[in-house]
Amino acid sequence: MEKLISVLIYLIFIVSAPLFIGIVNKLKSRLTGRLGPSIFQTYFDLKRLLRKETIYAQSASFVSRIAPVVSFSSILFAGMILPIGFYKPLISFNGDIILFAYLLGLSRFFQILGAMDIGSSFEGMGAAREATFAVFAEPIYFFTLGSLAFIFKFTSMYDIFHSISLNDPSFIIFIIVSAISVFFLMITETSRMPVDDPNTHLELTMIHEVMILDNSGLDLFLYQYSSYLKMLVYATFAADFFNPFNVQNHIIGFLLYIIILLILIGNLVWIETMMGRFRMKNIPRYLLFAASIGILNLLIYTFFNK
Amino acid sequence: MSINLFFWGILIQSLCAIIPLIIKNENRYSFLSHFGALLGIVFSLLGTIGNLVFGSSGLIYIGFNPYWNSLNFRFDSLSTFFVLLIQILSIPALLYSFSYQKPYIASGKKVKLYVFSFIMLIVSLQLLTVANNAVLFLVFWELMALLSYLNMVFENEKSEVQKGSFIYFVATHLATFLLYVFFLMLHQITGSWNFSEFHLVFNSTPQYYLLFALGFIGFGIKAGFMPFHFWLPKAHPIAPTYLSAFLSGVIIKLGIYGIFRVFEFLKPTDPILGWIVLAISLISAIFGVWYALAQHDIKTLLAYHSIENIGIIGIGMGIGLIGMAYSNQTIIILGFAGALFHTVNHAIFKSQLFIGSGIIYQNLHTRNIEKMGGIIHYAPWLSVFFLIGSVAISGIPPLNGFISEFIIYNSFFKTAGYFGNYYPIFMLIMTVGLALVGGLAVACFTKVNSIMFLGLPRTELKAFHVSRLEYFSLGILALMCIFIGIFPQPVIAFIIAVLQGMPIVNSFGNDFSVISSAFPAFSPFTMIFLSLILFMTMTFLFKKFLSRKSRIAKPWGCGYQHLNERMQYTASSYADELNLIPSNILMIKKDAVVPEDIFPKAGGHFHSHSHDFAEEVIVRPVYSKIIKSINRIVFLSKNDIRVYIAFILIALVSYLAFAFFWKF
């Protein structure tokens, strides 16, 4: 029964991934004084892509054909590791925090290969940037979640997030510090505003959009869907830090999770409206800052424990 | 019985090595000796497996009279592990060597010496790992060094081959020299030459630290830990590829074997030593992969990746050392198991990648990846196999590299959990360091794969030939990668058996259930990975079913119509942003001439190259100092043999006098 509910929740999670971006886009438009598309616009876009024909470049090989599939599936499986609300995730074992990072690595590996397959330098540029920033992103992940794992002596996401309780005031600091760096990580990995701009086309300074320049139809559908999923996966990851505030109830936990997601959307939109994109040169510095926040966790912990 | 089988196998291999010296016909002797040696390896492999199953780890004396009894062999668990590794990996290496020689034979090259020395190399490696006697060990060690040197000068007409092989020769003898001192000191303390009697009790006198340093550096030069790695990126690219594969997959692992022996002999109980090993290993791992990222030469790149992987293995060993210092069996097991598992994995995928690069070299006659591209359209299966190796070496699931890195990650968490204190912080640094290595490896291998295989060919490719035998040897290795990734349990069971037999582990008790309880559970992986692969296949088929409408078109160049192969992203531009971060250490020299005027008359050029820090800052100055001091005594050099004999006499007499007055 427990398993069944988890499966059900995860299905809802998958289906509502485009909605998340839809809400972000709508809110962003509103804040910048436009009416904006409907929050279901992302679904319409996806539906349109399903009907379109798939075009392959002459120089494309089978890598282009499998890359979207691999990228999509591995993100889907990475999402299964995250606890949603108070529910036990579908995949949970000791050490799943490592699997999570490496499944996202698998997705990235094939996305880069898919981009490089065409041999156009536009995609090459995007792929090079993706690879570069990912090198910084992985340490951020391990600094935050790794330090929590060392603190709680658990290596499973579910156990780690369930041992967060507000009884010990020092944990509040952990949560705040971790949440900040995870938020940075989310922005980098999902190519949102200060790092990448998901809306402008034909600017050479982009990462995600330029990588999928030559994809169309079903391939683009898979890529888009996986980017929506990735967004929600990272948002859930960030939300999990505030969850469940010792709430032992499934329904309240789930509602709380949704509220936290909405607050997160608010933050994201606020940042996107207030800030412009960074210059590409400055992004590593921004990422290193996020990484150094992560190590604060452990330093605080060590001093508290002495 | 099974031991006899092993030695009969060795005998067959040695006989096959001599075949080239008897038979004249090049093709015939190449075939006979390679496949005969393969048969011999199968025999000795059966012998080793039989020995593993029926368990006799006692001493085996080879000899006819009692004085020879000092020449003895022993199949203890560590030897068995490495012998098995050598034997299994030499099967694809031999197959590939056979097909590598073919075009050279066809072009009229005499390959007698190389066939002979390669098979003898395999023989000496097997005997080296089972030798129980220090003198015997050193003899085979020296043989290994000489025979791989003989193979390395395969294309001895090239000046880079002469230079690189010389560097290898010097480095390997530096290692041997340190090992001589190491074993002499061990003999002096224990009064024995036998490995099985080298059991010291570690105390914190300087003597023990000196011993540890000698052993670690001596074997570390062979393994390629970071400051001692300088010979690796020089020797690998110039060696014939079957040897590079073997060198990287197997021979540098003997350095790891040696370091395990050092641990076994000395039983170091000082956590500082563990920390030193960890620090050296982490530096090797991070900068190994970073140097690799800066390379254009595929074989140099893979050589630097070997340094990275040796670093990862070393991290496992360092954790094990820390466990030894605190007498914590779980940590020892996790650390050493991670190291051993990664040894197996690296041997598999590095052989695969080297064989792949060798096939490309034979077709394109270049090792510069900037001149490759589009190979996937000519040899799709080659690129599939290379891709599998690349994913595995980057430590990405569902392949084998992930499993060993997972064990090592786990050992970090366990170490921090057990020892507390300042350990969590350092272990966090190790965790992040390993994650950084993983990220850089992804960057590097996406670079390699996309520049070499994807896109458009940068030089004109007419035909691309890959023989069946080459596909076969690549195929076995790729299957191993996949199988171990999804079903790690058999390898884990084997490693548990190895650990049970290792004195440094079983001094705490060698109960199977206790040892296996130290490991994280691997059963989730099998299920997750199988369902992941199933899901991918289903999505792919579903996509194929849905996309009946698909067509081929020109790539979208954002409005520009005339994209060509020269406009593709290059390897150096792909890696540039990352390489600029430690540019002082990578010593990247860029040399650019920009063409001037609107219609430039003279062409410009751009050249960027990374120099090895250790070579430029440590090795070269020391080398030039040595040369300078030798130049000072060059006046002694007379072209007269009598003078030299006098020198030898003086040296001998002074040595004897020294030995006489200095009682050991």
mmCIF file of C-alpha atoms in Angstrom, chain A residues 50-74 76-77 91-100 102-103 105-110 112-114 116-129 131-136 138-140 142-147 149-151 153-155 202 210 213-214 218-219 222 280-281 284 294-295 298-299 301-302 306, chain B residues 290 376-377 380-381 383-384 387 390-391 394-398 402 405-406 409-410 412-414 416-418 421-429 431-432 434-436 438-443 445-447 449-451 453-456 520-521 524-525 527-529 531-533 535-537 539-540 542-544 546-558 560 563-564 567-570 573-575 577-578 581:
data_model
loop_
_atom_site.group_PDB
_atom_site.id
_atom_site.type_symbol
_atom_site.label_atom_id
_atom_site.label_comp_id
_atom_site.label_asym_id
_atom_site.label_seq_id
_atom_site.Cartn_x
_atom_site.Cartn_y
_atom_site.Cartn_z
ATOM 1 C CA LEU A 50 4.441 15.404 -30.229
ATOM 2 C CA ARG A 51 2.717 16.128 -33.529
ATOM 3 C CA LYS A 52 5.785 17.599 -35.229
ATOM 4 C CA GLU A 53 8.099 15.566 -37.382
ATOM 5 C CA THR A 54 11.570 14.741 -36.096
ATOM 6 C CA ILE A 55 14.385 16.155 -38.182
ATOM 7 C CA TYR A 56 17.891 14.831 -37.949
ATOM 8 C CA ALA A 57 20.960 16.603 -39.237
ATOM 9 C CA GLN A 58 22.955 14.898 -41.964
ATOM 10 C CA SER A 59 25.905 14.526 -39.687
ATOM 11 C CA ALA A 60 23.853 13.072 -36.840
ATOM 12 C CA SER A 61 24.498 9.501 -35.799
ATOM 13 C CA PHE A 62 22.647 7.120 -33.525
ATOM 14 C CA VAL A 63 23.928 9.118 -30.560
ATOM 15 C CA SER A 64 21.450 11.873 -31.406
ATOM 16 C CA ARG A 65 18.714 9.300 -31.408
ATOM 17 C CA ILE A 66 19.490 7.741 -28.044
ATOM 18 C CA ALA A 67 20.736 10.805 -26.178
ATOM 19 C CA PRO A 68 17.278 12.306 -25.437
ATOM 20 C CA VAL A 69 16.052 8.932 -24.235
ATOM 21 C CA VAL A 70 18.990 8.341 -21.916
ATOM 22 C CA SER A 71 18.842 11.893 -20.623
ATOM 23 C CA PHE A 72 15.127 11.689 -19.921
ATOM 24 C CA SER A 73 15.176 8.271 -18.287
ATOM 25 C CA SER A 74 18.095 8.983 -16.010
ATOM 26 C CA LEU A 76 13.277 10.289 -14.200
ATOM 27 C CA PHE A 77 15.118 7.684 -12.162
ATOM 28 C CA ILE A 91 14.321 4.165 -4.510
ATOM 29 C CA SER A 92 15.874 4.344 -1.100
ATOM 30 C CA PHE A 93 18.966 2.548 0.099
ATOM 31 C CA ASN A 94 22.188 3.416 1.865
ATOM 32 C CA GLY A 95 24.271 5.517 -0.473
ATOM 33 C CA ASP A 96 21.517 6.700 -2.776
ATOM 34 C CA ILE A 97 22.792 10.280 -2.501
ATOM 35 C CA ILE A 98 25.744 9.176 -4.628
ATOM 36 C CA LEU A 99 23.510 7.463 -7.140
ATOM 37 C CA PHE A 100 21.419 10.629 -7.420
ATOM 38 C CA TYR A 102 25.740 10.184 -10.816
ATOM 39 C CA LEU A 103 22.387 9.555 -12.503
ATOM 40 C CA GLY A 105 25.797 12.862 -14.508
ATOM 41 C CA LEU A 106 24.625 10.143 -16.893
ATOM 42 C CA SER A 107 21.941 12.443 -18.196
ATOM 43 C CA ARG A 108 24.454 15.219 -18.693
ATOM 44 C CA PHE A 109 26.966 12.955 -20.399
ATOM 45 C CA PHE A 110 24.495 11.964 -23.069
ATOM 46 C CA ILE A 112 26.506 16.755 -24.191
ATOM 47 C CA LEU A 113 27.210 13.945 -26.633
ATOM 48 C CA GLY A 114 23.871 14.553 -28.310
ATOM 49 C CA MET A 116 28.249 17.458 -30.079
ATOM 50 C CA ASP A 117 26.923 14.863 -32.483
ATOM 51 C CA ILE A 118 25.919 17.376 -35.127
ATOM 52 C CA GLY A 119 29.314 19.006 -35.349
ATOM 53 C CA SER A 120 27.998 22.537 -35.306
ATOM 54 C CA SER A 121 29.996 24.942 -33.221
ATOM 55 C CA PHE A 122 26.856 26.435 -31.677
ATOM 56 C CA GLU A 123 26.081 23.190 -29.951
ATOM 57 C CA GLY A 124 29.736 22.730 -29.193
ATOM 58 C CA MET A 125 29.805 25.988 -27.325
ATOM 59 C CA GLY A 126 26.779 25.070 -25.260
ATOM 60 C CA ALA A 127 28.149 21.621 -24.545
ATOM 61 C CA ALA A 128 31.506 23.023 -23.444
ATOM 62 C CA ARG A 129 29.775 25.377 -21.041
ATOM 63 C CA ALA A 131 30.563 20.460 -19.033
ATOM 64 C CA THR A 132 32.459 23.314 -17.397
ATOM 65 C CA PHE A 133 29.697 24.393 -15.056
ATOM 66 C CA ALA A 134 28.834 20.827 -14.165
ATOM 67 C CA VAL A 135 32.356 20.425 -12.822
ATOM 68 C CA PHE A 136 31.504 23.114 -10.282
ATOM 69 C CA GLU A 138 28.950 18.486 -8.474
ATOM 70 C CA PRO A 139 31.145 19.729 -5.608
ATOM 71 C CA ILE A 140 28.314 22.019 -4.489
ATOM 72 C CA PHE A 142 28.487 17.000 -2.284
ATOM 73 C CA PHE A 143 29.399 19.876 -0.028
ATOM 74 C CA THR A 144 25.797 20.393 1.046
ATOM 75 C CA LEU A 145 24.299 16.954 1.035
ATOM 76 C CA GLY A 146 27.603 15.323 1.879
ATOM 77 C CA SER A 147 28.032 17.492 4.947
ATOM 78 C CA ALA A 149 25.299 13.000 5.514
ATOM 79 C CA PHE A 150 28.376 13.320 7.698
ATOM 80 C CA ILE A 151 26.387 15.147 10.356
ATOM 81 C CA LYS A 153 25.649 9.653 9.674
ATOM 82 C CA PHE A 154 23.150 8.538 7.043
ATOM 83 C CA THR A 155 23.774 8.081 3.356
ATOM 84 C CA LEU A 202 20.209 33.085 -30.921
ATOM 85 C CA VAL A 210 21.864 26.095 -27.645
ATOM 86 C CA LEU A 213 19.258 23.700 -31.188
ATOM 87 C CA ASP A 214 19.176 20.880 -33.694
ATOM 88 C CA LEU A 218 9.946 13.826 -30.315
ATOM 89 C CA ASP A 219 13.572 14.385 -29.444
ATOM 90 C CA LEU A 222 12.012 14.410 -24.516
ATOM 91 C CA MET A 280 29.876 33.860 -18.605
ATOM 92 C CA LYS A 281 33.249 34.701 -17.131
ATOM 93 C CA PRO A 284 32.570 30.046 -11.985
ATOM 94 C CA GLY A 294 28.417 24.286 1.716
ATOM 95 C CA ILE A 295 31.574 23.745 3.696
ATOM 96 C CA LEU A 298 30.500 21.216 8.515
ATOM 97 C CA LEU A 299 32.571 23.903 10.154
ATOM 98 C CA TYR A 301 28.836 21.449 13.085
ATOM 99 C CA THR A 302 32.371 20.792 14.239
ATOM 100 C CA LYS A 306 33.398 20.536 20.424
ATOM 101 C CA TRP B 290 42.916 17.872 -15.358
ATOM 102 C CA ILE B 376 31.063 6.934 -35.802
ATOM 103 C CA HIS B 377 29.823 6.959 -39.383
ATOM 104 C CA PRO B 380 29.688 2.530 -35.400
ATOM 105 C CA TRP B 381 30.480 -0.475 -33.245
ATOM 106 C CA SER B 383 32.384 3.995 -31.170
ATOM 107 C CA VAL B 384 29.811 2.050 -29.164
ATOM 108 C CA LEU B 387 31.558 4.989 -25.506
ATOM 109 C CA SER B 390 34.231 6.171 -21.537
ATOM 110 C CA VAL B 391 31.036 6.033 -19.518
ATOM 111 C CA SER B 394 33.846 8.446 -15.794
ATOM 112 C CA GLY B 395 32.296 6.431 -12.995
ATOM 113 C CA ILE B 396 28.798 6.806 -14.322
ATOM 114 C CA PRO B 397 26.102 4.221 -13.696
ATOM 115 C CA PRO B 398 25.087 1.641 -14.823
ATOM 116 C CA PHE B 402 30.419 3.544 -10.628
ATOM 117 C CA GLU B 405 33.659 4.664 -6.730
ATOM 118 C CA PHE B 406 30.520 3.946 -4.742
ATOM 119 C CA TYR B 409 32.459 7.053 -1.265
ATOM 120 C CA ASN B 410 30.971 4.724 1.288
ATOM 121 C CA PHE B 412 34.496 8.073 3.410
ATOM 122 C CA PHE B 413 31.135 8.167 5.135
ATOM 123 C CA LYS B 414 32.019 5.197 7.322
ATOM 124 C CA ALA B 416 33.851 9.934 9.303
ATOM 125 C CA GLY B 417 31.183 8.075 11.245
ATOM 126 C CA TYR B 418 33.611 5.852 13.141
ATOM 127 C CA ASN B 421 36.693 14.380 15.674
ATOM 128 C CA TYR B 422 38.210 16.257 12.712
ATOM 129 C CA TYR B 423 37.625 13.311 10.374
ATOM 130 C CA PRO B 424 34.281 14.492 8.931
ATOM 131 C CA ILE B 425 35.866 17.653 7.578
ATOM 132 C CA PHE B 426 38.714 15.868 5.858
ATOM 133 C CA MET B 427 36.421 13.161 4.620
ATOM 134 C CA LEU B 428 34.133 15.837 3.218
ATOM 135 C CA ILE B 429 37.092 17.247 1.350
ATOM 136 C CA THR B 431 34.201 13.341 -1.036
ATOM 137 C CA VAL B 432 34.120 16.646 -2.835
ATOM 138 C CA LEU B 434 36.242 12.628 -5.774
ATOM 139 C CA ALA B 435 33.099 14.370 -7.042
ATOM 140 C CA LEU B 436 35.298 16.955 -8.748
ATOM 141 C CA GLY B 438 34.046 12.631 -11.554
ATOM 142 C CA GLY B 439 32.891 15.930 -13.042
ATOM 143 C CA LEU B 440 36.221 16.498 -14.770
ATOM 144 C CA ALA B 441 36.242 12.950 -16.096
ATOM 145 C CA VAL B 442 32.804 13.563 -17.607
ATOM 146 C CA ALA B 443 34.110 16.752 -19.217
ATOM 147 C CA PHE B 445 35.430 11.905 -21.912
ATOM 148 C CA THR B 446 32.618 13.856 -23.512
ATOM 149 C CA LYS B 447 35.418 15.801 -25.179
ATOM 150 C CA ASN B 449 34.101 10.987 -27.625
ATOM 151 C CA SER B 450 32.618 13.954 -29.349
ATOM 152 C CA ILE B 451 35.797 15.178 -31.000
ATOM 153 C CA PHE B 453 33.758 10.037 -33.054
ATOM 154 C CA LEU B 454 31.019 12.574 -33.579
ATOM 155 C CA GLY B 455 30.521 15.422 -35.966
ATOM 156 C CA LEU B 456 32.184 15.555 -39.353
ATOM 157 C CA PRO B 520 26.999 -1.540 1.322
ATOM 158 C CA ALA B 521 24.144 -3.489 -0.192
ATOM 159 C CA PRO B 524 19.391 -2.293 -5.232
ATOM 160 C CA PHE B 525 21.794 -1.541 -8.061
ATOM 161 C CA MET B 527 17.282 -3.849 -9.889
ATOM 162 C CA ILE B 528 17.606 -0.122 -10.502
ATOM 163 C CA PHE B 529 20.031 -0.503 -13.363
ATOM 164 C CA SER B 531 14.887 -1.299 -14.813
ATOM 165 C CA LEU B 532 16.716 1.822 -16.011
ATOM 166 C CA ILE B 533 17.979 -0.034 -19.065
ATOM 167 C CA PHE B 535 12.926 1.820 -19.339
ATOM 168 C CA MET B 536 15.396 3.349 -21.779
ATOM 169 C CA THR B 537 14.820 0.598 -24.297
ATOM 170 C CA THR B 539 11.194 4.733 -24.338
ATOM 171 C CA PHE B 540 13.435 4.352 -27.353
ATOM 172 C CA PHE B 542 8.119 3.905 -28.150
ATOM 173 C CA LYS B 543 9.792 6.943 -29.667
ATOM 174 C CA LYS B 544 10.637 4.985 -32.780
ATOM 175 C CA LEU B 546 5.665 7.285 -32.632
ATOM 176 C CA SER B 547 8.051 9.089 -34.914
ATOM 177 C CA ARG B 548 6.996 7.736 -38.240
ATOM 178 C CA LYS B 549 7.524 11.204 -39.561
ATOM 179 C CA SER B 550 11.218 11.922 -39.605
ATOM 180 C CA ARG B 551 13.577 13.234 -42.190
ATOM 181 C CA ILE B 552 17.209 14.125 -42.668
ATOM 182 C CA ALA B 553 18.157 17.745 -43.232
ATOM 183 C CA LYS B 554 21.071 20.108 -43.080
ATOM 184 C CA PRO B 555 22.124 21.064 -39.565
ATOM 185 C CA TRP B 556 20.728 24.356 -38.354
ATOM 186 C CA GLY B 557 23.510 26.926 -38.459
ATOM 187 C CA CYS B 558 21.450 29.825 -37.170
ATOM 188 C CA TYR B 560 24.524 30.374 -41.909
ATOM 189 C CA LEU B 563 28.985 24.886 -42.177
ATOM 190 C CA ASN B 564 31.999 22.707 -42.762
ATOM 191 C CA MET B 567 34.126 25.109 -38.185
ATOM 192 C CA GLN B 568 33.412 22.446 -35.596
ATOM 193 C CA TYR B 569 34.224 22.971 -31.990
ATOM 194 C CA THR B 570 37.717 21.669 -31.314
ATOM 195 C CA SER B 573 38.238 25.122 -27.275
ATOM 196 C CA TYR B 574 35.974 22.610 -25.587
ATOM 197 C CA ALA B 575 38.319 22.271 -22.643
ATOM 198 C CA GLU B 577 37.472 27.278 -19.977
ATOM 199 C CA LEU B 578 38.240 24.499 -17.521
ATOM 200 C CA ILE B 581 41.480 27.584 -13.940
#
